[in-house]
Coordinates of C-alpha atoms in Angstrom, one line a residue:
X1 CA -27.2 -30.3 -31.0
X2 CA -30.1 -32.4 -32.3
X3 CA -29.8 -36.2 -32.0
X4 CA -30.9 -37.1 -35.5
X5 CA -30.3 -40.8 -34.9
X6 CA -32.8 -40.7 -32.0
X7 CA -35.4 -38.5 -33.7
X8 CA -35.6 -40.1 -37.2
X9 CA -35.9 -43.6 -38.6
X10 CA -33.4 -45.0 -41.1
X11 CA -35.4 -43.9 -44.2
X12 CA -35.8 -40.4 -43.0
X13 CA -32.1 -40.1 -42.0
X14 CA -30.9 -41.4 -45.4
X15 CA -32.9 -38.7 -47.1
X16 CA -31.7 -35.7 -45.0
X17 CA -28.1 -36.9 -44.8
X18 CA -27.7 -36.9 -48.6
X19 CA -25.6 -34.0 -49.7
X20 CA -27.0 -33.6 -53.2
X21 CA -30.4 -33.1 -54.7
X22 CA -33.2 -35.2 -53.3
X23 CA -36.5 -36.4 -54.8
X24 CA -38.4 -37.9 -51.8
X25 CA -41.6 -39.9 -52.2
X26 CA -43.4 -40.1 -48.9
X27 CA -46.4 -42.3 -48.3
X28 CA -49.3 -41.1 -46.0
X29 CA -48.4 -41.1 -42.3
X30 CA -44.7 -41.5 -43.0
X31 CA -43.5 -38.4 -41.2
X32 CA -43.1 -36.3 -44.3
X33 CA -43.3 -33.0 -42.4
X34 CA -41.1 -34.3 -39.6
X35 CA -38.4 -35.2 -42.2
X36 CA -38.7 -31.8 -43.9
X37 CA -38.4 -30.0 -40.5
X38 CA -35.3 -32.0 -39.5
X39 CA -33.7 -31.5 -43.0
X40 CA -34.2 -27.7 -42.5
X41 CA -32.8 -27.9 -39.0
X42 CA -29.8 -29.8 -40.2
X43 CA -29.0 -27.4 -43.0
X44 CA -29.6 -24.4 -40.7
X45 CA -27.2 -25.7 -38.1
X46 CA -24.6 -26.3 -40.9
X47 CA -25.1 -22.9 -42.4
X48 CA -24.4 -20.9 -39.2
X49 CA -21.0 -20.0 -40.5
X50 CA -22.2 -19.2 -44.0
X51 CA -24.0 -16.1 -45.4
X52 CA -26.2 -18.3 -47.6
X53 CA -29.9 -18.8 -46.9
X54 CA -32.2 -21.8 -46.9
X55 CA -35.6 -21.5 -48.6
X56 CA -38.5 -23.7 -47.7
X57 CA -41.5 -23.4 -50.0
X58 CA -44.8 -24.7 -48.7
X59 CA -48.2 -25.2 -50.3
X60 CA -50.0 -23.0 -47.7
X61 CA -49.1 -20.3 -45.3
X62 CA -50.5 -22.5 -42.5
X63 CA -47.9 -25.1 -43.3
X64 CA -45.2 -22.5 -43.4
X65 CA -46.2 -21.3 -39.9
X66 CA -46.3 -24.9 -38.5
X67 CA -42.9 -25.8 -39.9
X68 CA -41.3 -22.7 -38.6
X69 CA -42.8 -23.2 -35.1
X70 CA -41.4 -26.7 -35.0
X71 CA -38.0 -25.6 -36.0
X72 CA -38.0 -22.9 -33.3
X73 CA -39.1 -25.6 -30.8
X74 CA -36.0 -27.5 -31.7
X75 CA -33.9 -24.5 -30.6
X76 CA -32.4 -23.9 -34.1
X77 CA -31.5 -20.4 -35.2
X78 CA -33.8 -19.4 -38.1
X79 CA -32.1 -16.2 -39.1
X80 CA -30.9 -17.9 -42.4
X81 CA -34.3 -19.4 -43.1
X82 CA -36.8 -18.0 -45.6
X83 CA -40.1 -19.9 -45.5
X84 CA -43.4 -19.3 -47.3
X85 CA -45.5 -20.1 -50.3
X86 CA -44.2 -20.0 -53.9
X87 CA -46.2 -16.8 -54.4
X88 CA -44.5 -15.1 -51.5
X89 CA -41.1 -16.3 -52.7
X90 CA -41.8 -14.9 -56.2
X91 CA -42.9 -11.6 -54.7
X92 CA -40.1 -11.2 -52.2
X93 CA -37.2 -12.4 -54.4
X94 CA -38.2 -11.8 -58.0
X95 CA -41.1 -9.4 -58.7
X96 CA -40.5 -6.7 -56.1
X97 CA -36.8 -6.4 -56.8
X98 CA -37.0 -6.6 -60.6
X99 CA -40.5 -5.5 -61.5
X100 CA -39.1 -2.4 -63.3
X101 CA -38.0 -4.8 -66.1
X102 CA -41.6 -5.7 -66.9
X103 CA -43.6 -3.1 -68.8
X104 CA -46.9 -4.0 -67.1
X105 CA -45.3 -3.7 -63.6
X106 CA -42.8 -0.9 -64.1
X107 CA -45.0 1.8 -62.5
X108 CA -45.8 -0.4 -59.4
X109 CA -48.4 -3.0 -58.6
X110 CA -50.4 -4.5 -55.8
X111 CA -51.8 -8.0 -55.4
X112 CA -55.6 -8.1 -55.8
X113 CA -57.3 -9.7 -52.8
X114 CA -59.7 -12.6 -53.3
X115 CA -62.7 -10.6 -52.4
X116 CA -62.1 -8.0 -55.1
X117 CA -61.1 -10.6 -57.6
X118 CA -64.4 -12.4 -57.0
X119 CA -66.4 -9.2 -57.3
X120 CA -64.8 -8.3 -60.6
X121 CA -65.3 -11.7 -62.2
X122 CA -68.9 -12.0 -60.8
X123 CA -69.8 -8.7 -62.4
X124 CA -68.3 -9.7 -65.7
X125 CA -70.2 -13.1 -65.6
X126 CA -73.5 -11.3 -65.2
X127 CA -73.3 -10.2 -68.9
X128 CA -73.5 -13.8 -70.1
X129 CA -76.7 -15.8 -70.3
X130 CA -76.2 -18.4 -73.0
X131 CA -74.6 -20.2 -71.4
X132 CA -75.0 -18.7 -68.0
X133 CA -71.7 -18.6 -66.1
X134 CA -70.7 -17.8 -62.6
X135 CA -67.5 -17.0 -60.6
X136 CA -67.2 -20.7 -59.9
X137 CA -66.9 -21.5 -63.6
X138 CA -64.0 -19.1 -64.0
X139 CA -61.2 -21.1 -62.3
X140 CA -58.0 -20.8 -64.4
X141 CA -54.3 -21.1 -64.2
X142 CA -51.3 -20.0 -66.4
X143 CA -48.6 -22.2 -67.7
X144 CA -45.9 -21.7 -70.3
X145 CA -48.4 -21.9 -73.1
X146 CA -50.9 -19.4 -71.7
X147 CA -54.4 -19.6 -70.0
X148 CA -55.8 -23.0 -69.0
X149 CA -59.5 -23.1 -67.9
X150 CA -61.2 -25.6 -65.6
X151 CA -64.8 -25.2 -66.8
X152 CA -66.8 -27.5 -69.0
X153 CA -66.2 -27.4 -72.8
X154 CA -69.5 -25.6 -73.4
X155 CA -68.5 -22.6 -71.3
X156 CA -65.0 -22.2 -72.6
X157 CA -65.7 -19.3 -74.9
X158 CA -67.6 -17.2 -72.4
X159 CA -65.2 -17.9 -69.5
X160 CA -62.1 -17.1 -71.7
X161 CA -63.7 -13.8 -72.5
X162 CA -64.4 -13.1 -68.9
X163 CA -60.8 -13.9 -67.9
X164 CA -59.5 -11.6 -70.7
X165 CA -61.6 -8.7 -69.5
X166 CA -60.7 -9.4 -65.9
X167 CA -57.0 -9.1 -66.8
X168 CA -57.6 -5.8 -68.6
X169 CA -59.3 -4.4 -65.5
X170 CA -56.5 -5.6 -63.2
X171 CA -54.0 -4.0 -65.5
X172 CA -55.8 -0.6 -65.5
X173 CA -55.9 -0.8 -61.7
X174 CA -52.1 -1.7 -61.5
X175 CA -53.1 -5.0 -59.9
X176 CA -52.1 -8.7 -60.4
X177 CA -53.6 -11.9 -59.1
X178 CA -51.8 -15.0 -57.8
X179 CA -51.6 -16.6 -61.2
X180 CA -50.0 -13.5 -62.7
X181 CA -47.4 -13.5 -59.8
X182 CA -46.1 -16.8 -61.2
X183 CA -46.4 -15.7 -64.8
X184 CA -44.4 -12.5 -64.4
X185 CA -41.8 -14.2 -62.2
X186 CA -41.4 -16.8 -64.9
X187 CA -41.1 -14.1 -67.6
X188 CA -38.4 -12.3 -65.6
X189 CA -36.2 -15.3 -65.0
X190 CA -36.6 -16.4 -68.6
X191 CA -35.7 -13.0 -70.0
X192 CA -33.0 -12.2 -67.5
X193 CA -31.0 -15.3 -66.5
X194 CA -28.9 -13.3 -64.1
X195 CA -31.8 -13.2 -61.7
X196 CA -31.7 -17.0 -61.3
X197 CA -27.9 -16.8 -61.1
X198 CA -28.2 -14.2 -58.3
X199 CA -30.7 -16.3 -56.4
X200 CA -28.6 -19.4 -56.7
X201 CA -25.9 -17.4 -54.9
X202 CA -28.3 -16.5 -52.1
X203 CA -29.9 -19.9 -51.5
X204 CA -27.7 -22.9 -50.7
X205 CA -30.8 -25.2 -50.5
X206 CA -34.4 -24.9 -51.7
X207 CA -36.8 -27.3 -50.1
X208 CA -40.2 -27.9 -51.7
X209 CA -43.1 -29.4 -49.8
X210 CA -46.1 -31.2 -51.4
X211 CA -44.4 -31.3 -54.9
X212 CA -47.4 -33.3 -56.2
X213 CA -49.5 -30.1 -56.0
X214 CA -46.9 -27.9 -57.8
X215 CA -47.6 -26.2 -61.1
X216 CA -45.5 -26.1 -64.3
X217 CA -44.5 -22.4 -63.8
X218 CA -43.4 -23.2 -60.2
X219 CA -41.2 -26.1 -61.3
X220 CA -39.7 -23.8 -64.0
X221 CA -38.9 -21.0 -61.6
X222 CA -37.3 -23.2 -58.9
X223 CA -35.5 -25.4 -61.5
X224 CA -34.0 -22.3 -63.2
X225 CA -32.4 -21.3 -59.9
X226 CA -31.0 -24.8 -59.3
X227 CA -29.8 -25.0 -62.9
X228 CA -28.0 -21.6 -62.6
X229 CA -26.3 -22.7 -59.4
X230 CA -24.4 -25.4 -61.3
X231 CA -24.2 -27.7 -58.3
X232 CA -23.8 -25.0 -55.7
X233 CA -27.6 -24.8 -54.9
X234 CA -29.5 -28.0 -54.0
X235 CA -33.1 -28.9 -54.2
X236 CA -34.9 -31.2 -51.7
X237 CA -38.5 -32.0 -52.8
X238 CA -41.0 -34.1 -50.9
X239 CA -44.5 -35.3 -51.8
X240 CA -46.7 -38.2 -52.8
X241 CA -47.8 -38.6 -56.4
X242 CA -50.8 -40.6 -55.3
X243 CA -52.2 -37.5 -53.5
X244 CA -51.9 -35.2 -56.5
X245 CA -55.5 -33.9 -56.4
X246 CA -55.1 -30.3 -57.5
X247 CA -54.9 -31.0 -61.3
X248 CA -57.7 -28.6 -62.0
X249 CA -55.5 -25.8 -60.6
X250 CA -52.5 -27.0 -62.6
X251 CA -50.8 -29.1 -60.0
X252 CA -49.1 -32.3 -60.9
X253 CA -46.3 -34.6 -59.6
X254 CA -43.2 -34.1 -61.7
X255 CA -41.2 -37.3 -62.5
X256 CA -37.7 -37.5 -61.3
X257 CA -36.5 -37.7 -64.9
X258 CA -38.3 -34.5 -65.9
X259 CA -36.9 -32.7 -62.8
X260 CA -33.4 -33.9 -63.8
X261 CA -34.0 -32.5 -67.2
X262 CA -35.2 -29.1 -65.9
X263 CA -32.5 -28.6 -63.4
X264 CA -29.7 -30.3 -65.4
X265 CA -28.5 -31.8 -62.2
X266 CA -28.0 -35.3 -60.7
X267 CA -30.9 -36.1 -58.4
X268 CA -31.3 -39.1 -56.1
X269 CA -34.7 -40.7 -55.2
X270 CA -35.6 -41.7 -51.7
X271 CA -38.8 -43.2 -50.3
X272 CA -40.5 -43.2 -46.9
X273 CA -42.5 -46.4 -46.8
X274 CA -43.4 -46.8 -43.1
X275 CA -46.9 -45.6 -42.3
X276 CA -47.2 -44.6 -38.6
X277 CA -50.8 -43.6 -38.9
X278 CA -53.1 -46.4 -40.1
X279 CA -53.8 -50.0 -39.4
X280 CA -52.6 -52.7 -41.8
X281 CA -56.2 -53.1 -43.0
X282 CA -56.5 -49.5 -43.9
X283 CA -53.1 -49.4 -45.5
X284 CA -54.0 -52.4 -47.7
X285 CA -57.3 -50.9 -48.6
X286 CA -55.6 -47.6 -49.7
X287 CA -53.4 -49.6 -52.1
X288 CA -56.4 -50.3 -54.2
X289 CA -56.4 -46.7 -55.3
X290 CA -52.7 -46.1 -56.1
X291 CA -51.8 -44.7 -59.5
X292 CA -48.1 -44.5 -58.7
X293 CA -46.5 -47.7 -57.5
X294 CA -45.0 -46.6 -54.2
X295 CA -44.8 -49.0 -51.3
X296 CA -46.5 -48.5 -47.9
X297 CA -46.3 -50.7 -44.8
X298 CA -48.1 -50.1 -41.5
X299 CA -45.9 -49.4 -38.5
X300 CA -48.7 -47.8 -36.5
X301 CA -49.7 -48.5 -32.9
X302 CA -53.0 -49.6 -34.6
X303 CA -51.2 -52.0 -36.9
X304 CA -53.1 -55.1 -35.9
X305 CA -56.5 -53.5 -35.2
X306 CA -59.2 -54.8 -37.4
X307 CA -61.2 -51.6 -37.3
X308 CA -64.2 -51.0 -39.6
X309 CA -64.4 -50.4 -43.3
X310 CA -67.9 -50.0 -44.7
X311 CA -69.5 -49.1 -48.0
X312 CA -73.1 -48.1 -48.4
X313 CA -75.1 -47.4 -51.6
X314 CA -78.6 -47.6 -50.0
X315 CA -78.8 -44.3 -48.0
X316 CA -81.0 -41.6 -49.6
X317 CA -79.5 -38.1 -49.6
X318 CA -82.4 -36.9 -47.4
X319 CA -81.4 -39.4 -44.7
X320 CA -77.6 -38.5 -44.7
X321 CA -77.9 -36.4 -41.5
X322 CA -79.7 -39.3 -39.7
X323 CA -77.2 -41.9 -40.9
X324 CA -74.0 -39.9 -40.2
X325 CA -75.4 -38.9 -36.8
X326 CA -75.9 -42.6 -36.1
X327 CA -72.3 -43.4 -37.1
X328 CA -70.9 -40.5 -35.0
X329 CA -72.8 -41.6 -31.9
X330 CA -71.8 -45.2 -32.4
X331 CA -68.1 -44.4 -32.6
X332 CA -68.2 -42.0 -29.6
X333 CA -70.5 -44.0 -27.3
X334 CA -69.8 -47.7 -28.3
X335 CA -66.2 -47.5 -29.6
X336 CA -65.1 -44.7 -27.3
X337 CA -63.6 -42.6 -30.1
X338 CA -63.0 -39.0 -29.1
X339 CA -65.1 -36.5 -31.1
X340 CA -61.9 -34.7 -32.1
X341 CA -60.8 -38.0 -33.7
X342 CA -63.8 -38.1 -36.1
X343 CA -64.0 -36.4 -39.5
X344 CA -66.8 -36.2 -41.9
X345 CA -65.7 -35.6 -45.5
X346 CA -67.4 -34.7 -48.8
X347 CA -66.2 -33.6 -52.2
X348 CA -68.0 -30.2 -52.3
X349 CA -68.4 -27.5 -49.6
X350 CA -72.0 -26.8 -50.7
X351 CA -73.1 -30.2 -49.3
X352 CA -71.2 -29.7 -46.1
X353 CA -72.8 -26.5 -44.9
X354 CA -76.3 -27.9 -44.8
X355 CA -75.0 -31.2 -43.3
X356 CA -73.2 -29.3 -40.5
X357 CA -76.4 -27.5 -39.6
X358 CA -78.3 -30.8 -39.5
X359 CA -75.6 -32.5 -37.3
X360 CA -75.5 -29.6 -34.9
X361 CA -79.3 -29.8 -34.5
X362 CA -79.4 -33.6 -34.2
X363 CA -76.4 -34.0 -31.9
X364 CA -76.5 -30.9 -29.6
X365 CA -74.4 -32.6 -27.0
X366 CA -71.3 -32.6 -29.3
X367 CA -69.2 -29.9 -30.8
X368 CA -68.5 -29.5 -34.6
X369 CA -65.7 -27.8 -36.4
X370 CA -67.4 -27.1 -39.7
X371 CA -67.3 -24.7 -42.7
X372 CA -68.7 -21.2 -42.8
X373 CA -68.9 -20.8 -39.0
X374 CA -66.3 -18.0 -38.7
X375 CA -67.1 -14.3 -39.5
X376 CA -63.5 -13.4 -40.3
X377 CA -62.5 -12.6 -43.9
X378 CA -59.6 -15.0 -44.2
X379 CA -57.2 -13.6 -46.8
X380 CA -53.6 -14.0 -45.8
X381 CA -52.5 -11.2 -48.1
X382 CA -55.0 -8.7 -46.6
X383 CA -53.2 -6.3 -44.3
X384 CA -56.2 -6.0 -41.9
X385 CA -56.5 -9.8 -41.7
X386 CA -52.9 -10.0 -40.6
X387 CA -53.5 -7.3 -37.9
X388 CA -56.8 -9.0 -36.8
X389 CA -54.9 -12.2 -35.9
X390 CA -52.9 -10.2 -33.3
X391 CA -55.9 -8.2 -32.1
X392 CA -58.2 -11.2 -31.6
X393 CA -55.7 -13.5 -29.8
X394 CA -55.0 -13.1 -26.1
X395 CA -51.3 -12.9 -25.2
X396 CA -50.1 -16.2 -23.7
X397 CA -46.8 -18.1 -23.3
X398 CA -48.4 -20.9 -25.3
X399 CA -48.8 -18.8 -28.4
X400 CA -46.0 -16.3 -27.9
X401 CA -43.9 -17.5 -30.8
X402 CA -46.9 -17.8 -33.1
X403 CA -47.9 -14.2 -32.4
X404 CA -44.3 -13.1 -32.8
X405 CA -44.3 -14.7 -36.3
X406 CA -47.5 -12.8 -37.1
X407 CA -46.0 -9.6 -35.8
X408 CA -43.0 -10.1 -38.1
X409 CA -45.3 -10.8 -41.0
X410 CA -47.2 -7.6 -40.3
X411 CA -44.0 -5.6 -40.0
X412 CA -42.9 -6.8 -43.4
X413 CA -46.2 -5.7 -44.9
X414 CA -45.9 -2.3 -43.1
X415 CA -42.4 -1.9 -44.4
X416 CA -43.5 -2.6 -48.0
X417 CA -46.2 0.1 -47.6
X418 CA -43.7 2.5 -45.9
X419 CA -46.0 2.7 -42.9
X420 CA -43.4 2.6 -40.1
X421 CA -39.9 3.5 -38.9
X422 CA -37.3 0.9 -39.7
X423 CA -36.4 0.8 -36.0
X424 CA -39.8 -0.7 -35.1
X425 CA -39.3 -4.3 -34.0
X426 CA -41.6 -7.3 -33.8
X427 CA -41.7 -7.1 -30.0
X428 CA -42.5 -3.4 -30.2
X429 CA -45.4 -4.2 -32.5
X430 CA -46.7 -6.8 -30.1
X431 CA -46.6 -4.3 -27.2
X432 CA -48.6 -1.8 -29.2
X433 CA -51.2 -4.4 -30.1
X434 CA -51.4 -5.7 -26.6
X435 CA -52.0 -2.2 -25.3
X436 CA -55.2 -1.7 -27.3
X437 CA -58.1 -2.1 -24.8
X438 CA -61.6 -1.3 -26.2
X439 CA -65.1 -1.7 -24.9
X440 CA -67.0 -2.5 -28.1
X441 CA -69.0 -5.7 -28.0
X442 CA -69.8 -5.9 -31.7
X443 CA -66.9 -7.8 -33.3
X444 CA -66.6 -5.9 -36.5
X445 CA -67.0 -2.5 -34.8
X446 CA -64.3 -3.5 -32.3
X447 CA -61.9 -4.3 -35.1
X448 CA -62.6 -1.2 -37.1
X449 CA -62.0 0.9 -34.0
X450 CA -58.9 -1.1 -33.1
X451 CA -57.5 -0.5 -36.6
X452 CA -57.8 3.2 -36.1
X453 CA -56.2 3.1 -32.7
X454 CA -53.3 1.0 -34.1
X455 CA -52.7 3.3 -37.0
X456 CA -52.5 6.3 -34.6
X457 CA -50.2 4.6 -32.2
X458 CA -47.8 3.5 -35.1
X459 CA -48.1 6.9 -36.8
X460 CA -49.8 6.4 -40.2
X461 CA -53.1 7.4 -41.8
X462 CA -55.3 4.8 -43.5
X463 CA -56.7 7.5 -45.8
X464 CA -53.2 8.4 -47.1
X465 CA -52.6 4.9 -48.5
X466 CA -55.2 3.9 -51.2
X467 CA -54.3 0.2 -51.1
X468 CA -54.8 0.1 -47.3
X469 CA -58.3 1.7 -47.7
X470 CA -59.1 -0.8 -50.5
X471 CA -58.1 -3.7 -48.4
X472 CA -60.1 -2.4 -45.4
X473 CA -63.2 -2.0 -47.6
X474 CA -62.7 -5.6 -48.8
X475 CA -62.2 -6.9 -45.3
X476 CA -65.3 -5.1 -43.9
X477 CA -67.6 -6.0 -46.9
X478 CA -66.6 -9.6 -46.9
X479 CA -66.9 -10.1 -43.2
X480 CA -70.3 -8.4 -43.2
X481 CA -71.5 -10.8 -45.9
X482 CA -70.2 -13.8 -43.9
X483 CA -72.0 -12.6 -40.8
X484 CA -75.3 -12.2 -42.8
X485 CA -74.9 -15.6 -44.3
X486 CA -74.3 -17.2 -40.9
X487 CA -77.4 -15.6 -39.5
X488 CA -79.5 -16.4 -42.5
X489 CA -78.6 -20.1 -42.1
X490 CA -80.2 -20.1 -38.6
X491 CA -76.9 -20.5 -36.7
X492 CA -76.9 -19.1 -33.2
X493 CA -74.5 -16.2 -33.8
X494 CA -74.6 -12.6 -32.5
X495 CA -71.5 -11.1 -34.2
X496 CA -70.0 -10.3 -30.8
X497 CA -66.3 -9.8 -30.2
X498 CA -66.4 -13.2 -28.4
X499 CA -67.6 -14.8 -31.7
X500 CA -64.8 -13.1 -33.6
X501 CA -62.2 -14.3 -31.1
X502 CA -63.3 -17.8 -31.6
X503 CA -61.9 -17.6 -35.2
X504 CA -58.4 -18.0 -33.8
X505 CA -59.1 -20.4 -31.0
X506 CA -58.1 -24.0 -32.0
X507 CA -61.3 -25.8 -32.9
X508 CA -62.6 -28.9 -31.2
X509 CA -65.2 -31.5 -31.9
X510 CA -66.1 -33.5 -34.9
X511 CA -64.3 -32.1 -38.0
X512 CA -66.3 -31.4 -41.2
X513 CA -64.1 -31.0 -44.3
X514 CA -63.9 -31.2 -48.0
X515 CA -61.6 -33.8 -49.5
X516 CA -59.1 -31.1 -50.6
X517 CA -59.3 -29.5 -47.1
X518 CA -58.5 -32.7 -45.2
X519 CA -55.2 -33.4 -46.8
X520 CA -52.4 -33.8 -44.3
X521 CA -54.8 -34.5 -41.4
X522 CA -55.5 -37.8 -39.6
X523 CA -58.4 -39.2 -37.6
X524 CA -59.3 -42.5 -36.0
X525 CA -62.6 -42.4 -37.8
X526 CA -63.4 -41.0 -41.3
X527 CA -66.9 -40.8 -42.6
X528 CA -67.4 -39.7 -46.2
X529 CA -70.3 -39.3 -48.5
X530 CA -70.9 -37.9 -52.0
X531 CA -68.8 -40.7 -53.6
X532 CA -70.7 -40.3 -56.9
X533 CA -69.6 -40.1 -60.5
X534 CA -69.4 -36.4 -61.4
X535 CA -68.6 -35.5 -57.8
X536 CA -65.6 -37.8 -57.4
X537 CA -64.1 -36.7 -59.6
X538 CA -65.7 -33.4 -60.7
X539 CA -67.7 -33.7 -63.9
X540 CA -65.3 -31.4 -65.8
X541 CA -62.3 -33.6 -65.0
X542 CA -60.6 -35.1 -68.1
X543 CA -58.8 -37.9 -66.4
X544 CA -61.7 -39.3 -64.4
X545 CA -60.4 -42.7 -63.4
X546 CA -57.0 -41.6 -62.1
X547 CA -58.4 -38.5 -60.4
X548 CA -61.1 -40.5 -58.7
X549 CA -58.5 -43.0 -57.4
X550 CA -56.3 -40.2 -56.0
X551 CA -59.3 -38.6 -54.2
X552 CA -60.3 -42.0 -52.8
X553 CA -56.7 -42.6 -51.8
X554 CA -56.6 -39.2 -49.9
X555 CA -59.9 -40.0 -48.1
X556 CA -58.9 -43.5 -47.1
X557 CA -55.4 -42.7 -46.0
X558 CA -56.7 -40.1 -43.4
X559 CA -58.2 -42.9 -41.3
X560 CA -56.3 -44.6 -38.5
X561 CA -58.8 -47.4 -37.8
X562 CA -62.3 -46.8 -39.2
X563 CA -63.5 -45.8 -42.6
X564 CA -67.1 -45.4 -43.7
X565 CA -67.8 -44.8 -47.4
X566 CA -71.3 -43.6 -48.6
X567 CA -72.5 -43.3 -52.2
X568 CA -76.0 -42.0 -51.4
X569 CA -79.1 -42.3 -53.6
X570 CA -81.5 -39.6 -54.6
X571 CA -79.1 -37.7 -56.8
X572 CA -78.7 -37.9 -60.6
X573 CA -75.3 -39.5 -60.2
X574 CA -74.4 -43.2 -59.9
X575 CA -71.6 -44.4 -57.5
X576 CA -68.0 -43.6 -58.5
X577 CA -66.9 -46.5 -60.7
X578 CA -63.4 -46.6 -59.2
X579 CA -64.9 -47.4 -55.9
X580 CA -68.1 -49.3 -56.9
X581 CA -66.3 -51.7 -59.2
X582 CA -63.7 -52.5 -56.6
X583 CA -63.7 -56.2 -55.9
X584 CA -63.4 -55.8 -52.1
X585 CA -65.1 -58.6 -50.3
X586 CA -64.7 -57.8 -46.6
X587 CA -66.7 -54.6 -46.1
X588 CA -68.3 -54.4 -42.6
X589 CA -72.0 -53.9 -41.7
X590 CA -72.4 -51.3 -38.9

């Protein structure tokens, strides 16, 4: 049995001990994931004598894997646990069982992969020249009212036309994308209330991580299940409204009153206020950017460290590599900060790729974990990506459970495609993968050969399943393009099997990340640039002040001790007003 008194603080225990519905607001560094893990463990231990399941819905598949690994490490039986993203939940429990009730899906469907989706939209965009639009203009999401676009007002007509044509093409191909997964799941539970009633009988608890990034349709789907349970299914949602930075994708932090209205249930609010990550100085600085009045108090081992907080508006964009190199070297050599504890952050990936190349050239003695340095086509829904994870990782006791999870994930995909006997188990699958021993040195050739060997050993033909061939084509084409791009950027890369295996080896060195990509992480030193109006926030954002504050809050709250903020010159943009107009009098000179 787990000693919850020993493992959790009073705030965390109060939240997980509550028997009803919980709305948990967790400040940065407060042990949000830890609390979620122990809540799951507690409910799983209590459900051992029940046939009901526990669902945990995470924002990413990576988060789902991490949480499940931590629960397994606690020694808790996970047989009653379902964990994954909301899209996986909708596919597993709503669309696949009930798709025959939707005309557009009644003859079957597949989920279009990101590569194919991008190709379709890019080809459609090529027809428009006034204004010219690209794939990156065509971000959209669906809510209860229809299509919502993230592009600038001047491109709305063209982008809407592209999205309409895109949906027609998907329909002809019997495909749906991730937004349509949510849309059709919502349509089903709205038209057929018995679906929600049935799911409320299956799930005793639904836990939702990162609620501040959740979309309207997701709230509607989950709430309908809780509402149908009439008190027999509970919800436990956790997040931080101050970190709600996916508004352009439809994410927002629901209020407790709105959640009560949707679920028609009593819900109690709890807060985690102790920050175990950052110094008091960093915590107090973060508070300048709150848009939601939650409390936060440092209880970190760095609590009384003065650290460094600097803000520069004098560095020209052409000198960013030189300046950031200087800061990195200063922290490693003078302040004895480990390279793994340093993160460089910017709002857009496009600025990070060139910066990474510059830092690698200027600081050859240090390693960097940056964008675009892996040849692998990362699409969790792609069958061959799932298999690649197993083929490219070396069996080891340290990652046995991780590979076992991956094997189960692959088995589920194989079962859905009717590729294997039901008697095949996860351990059998691992043995098959581990037995594949090839001599190819080219990474992509190795994988393609391994895919053929695997299919022969399991007993299926790639050519007999059109969706498998389509996914293989997407995997190979996208990986080939990534390899070409890496080589064109002058990065020392040969495309060998060794290079491919590195994709699944934990990265080390100075981290390079976008603001959105750094959420949930923590570092002793955070260095950020691009803090300019139109970049923080994006120029298409309609709630500029609040979005800028949330982005700055996320950046600042990643730091344990040191924070460097740069609004460089040489671009058309002026410094972000939410930062530049801040009356902070104690910035440091470095």
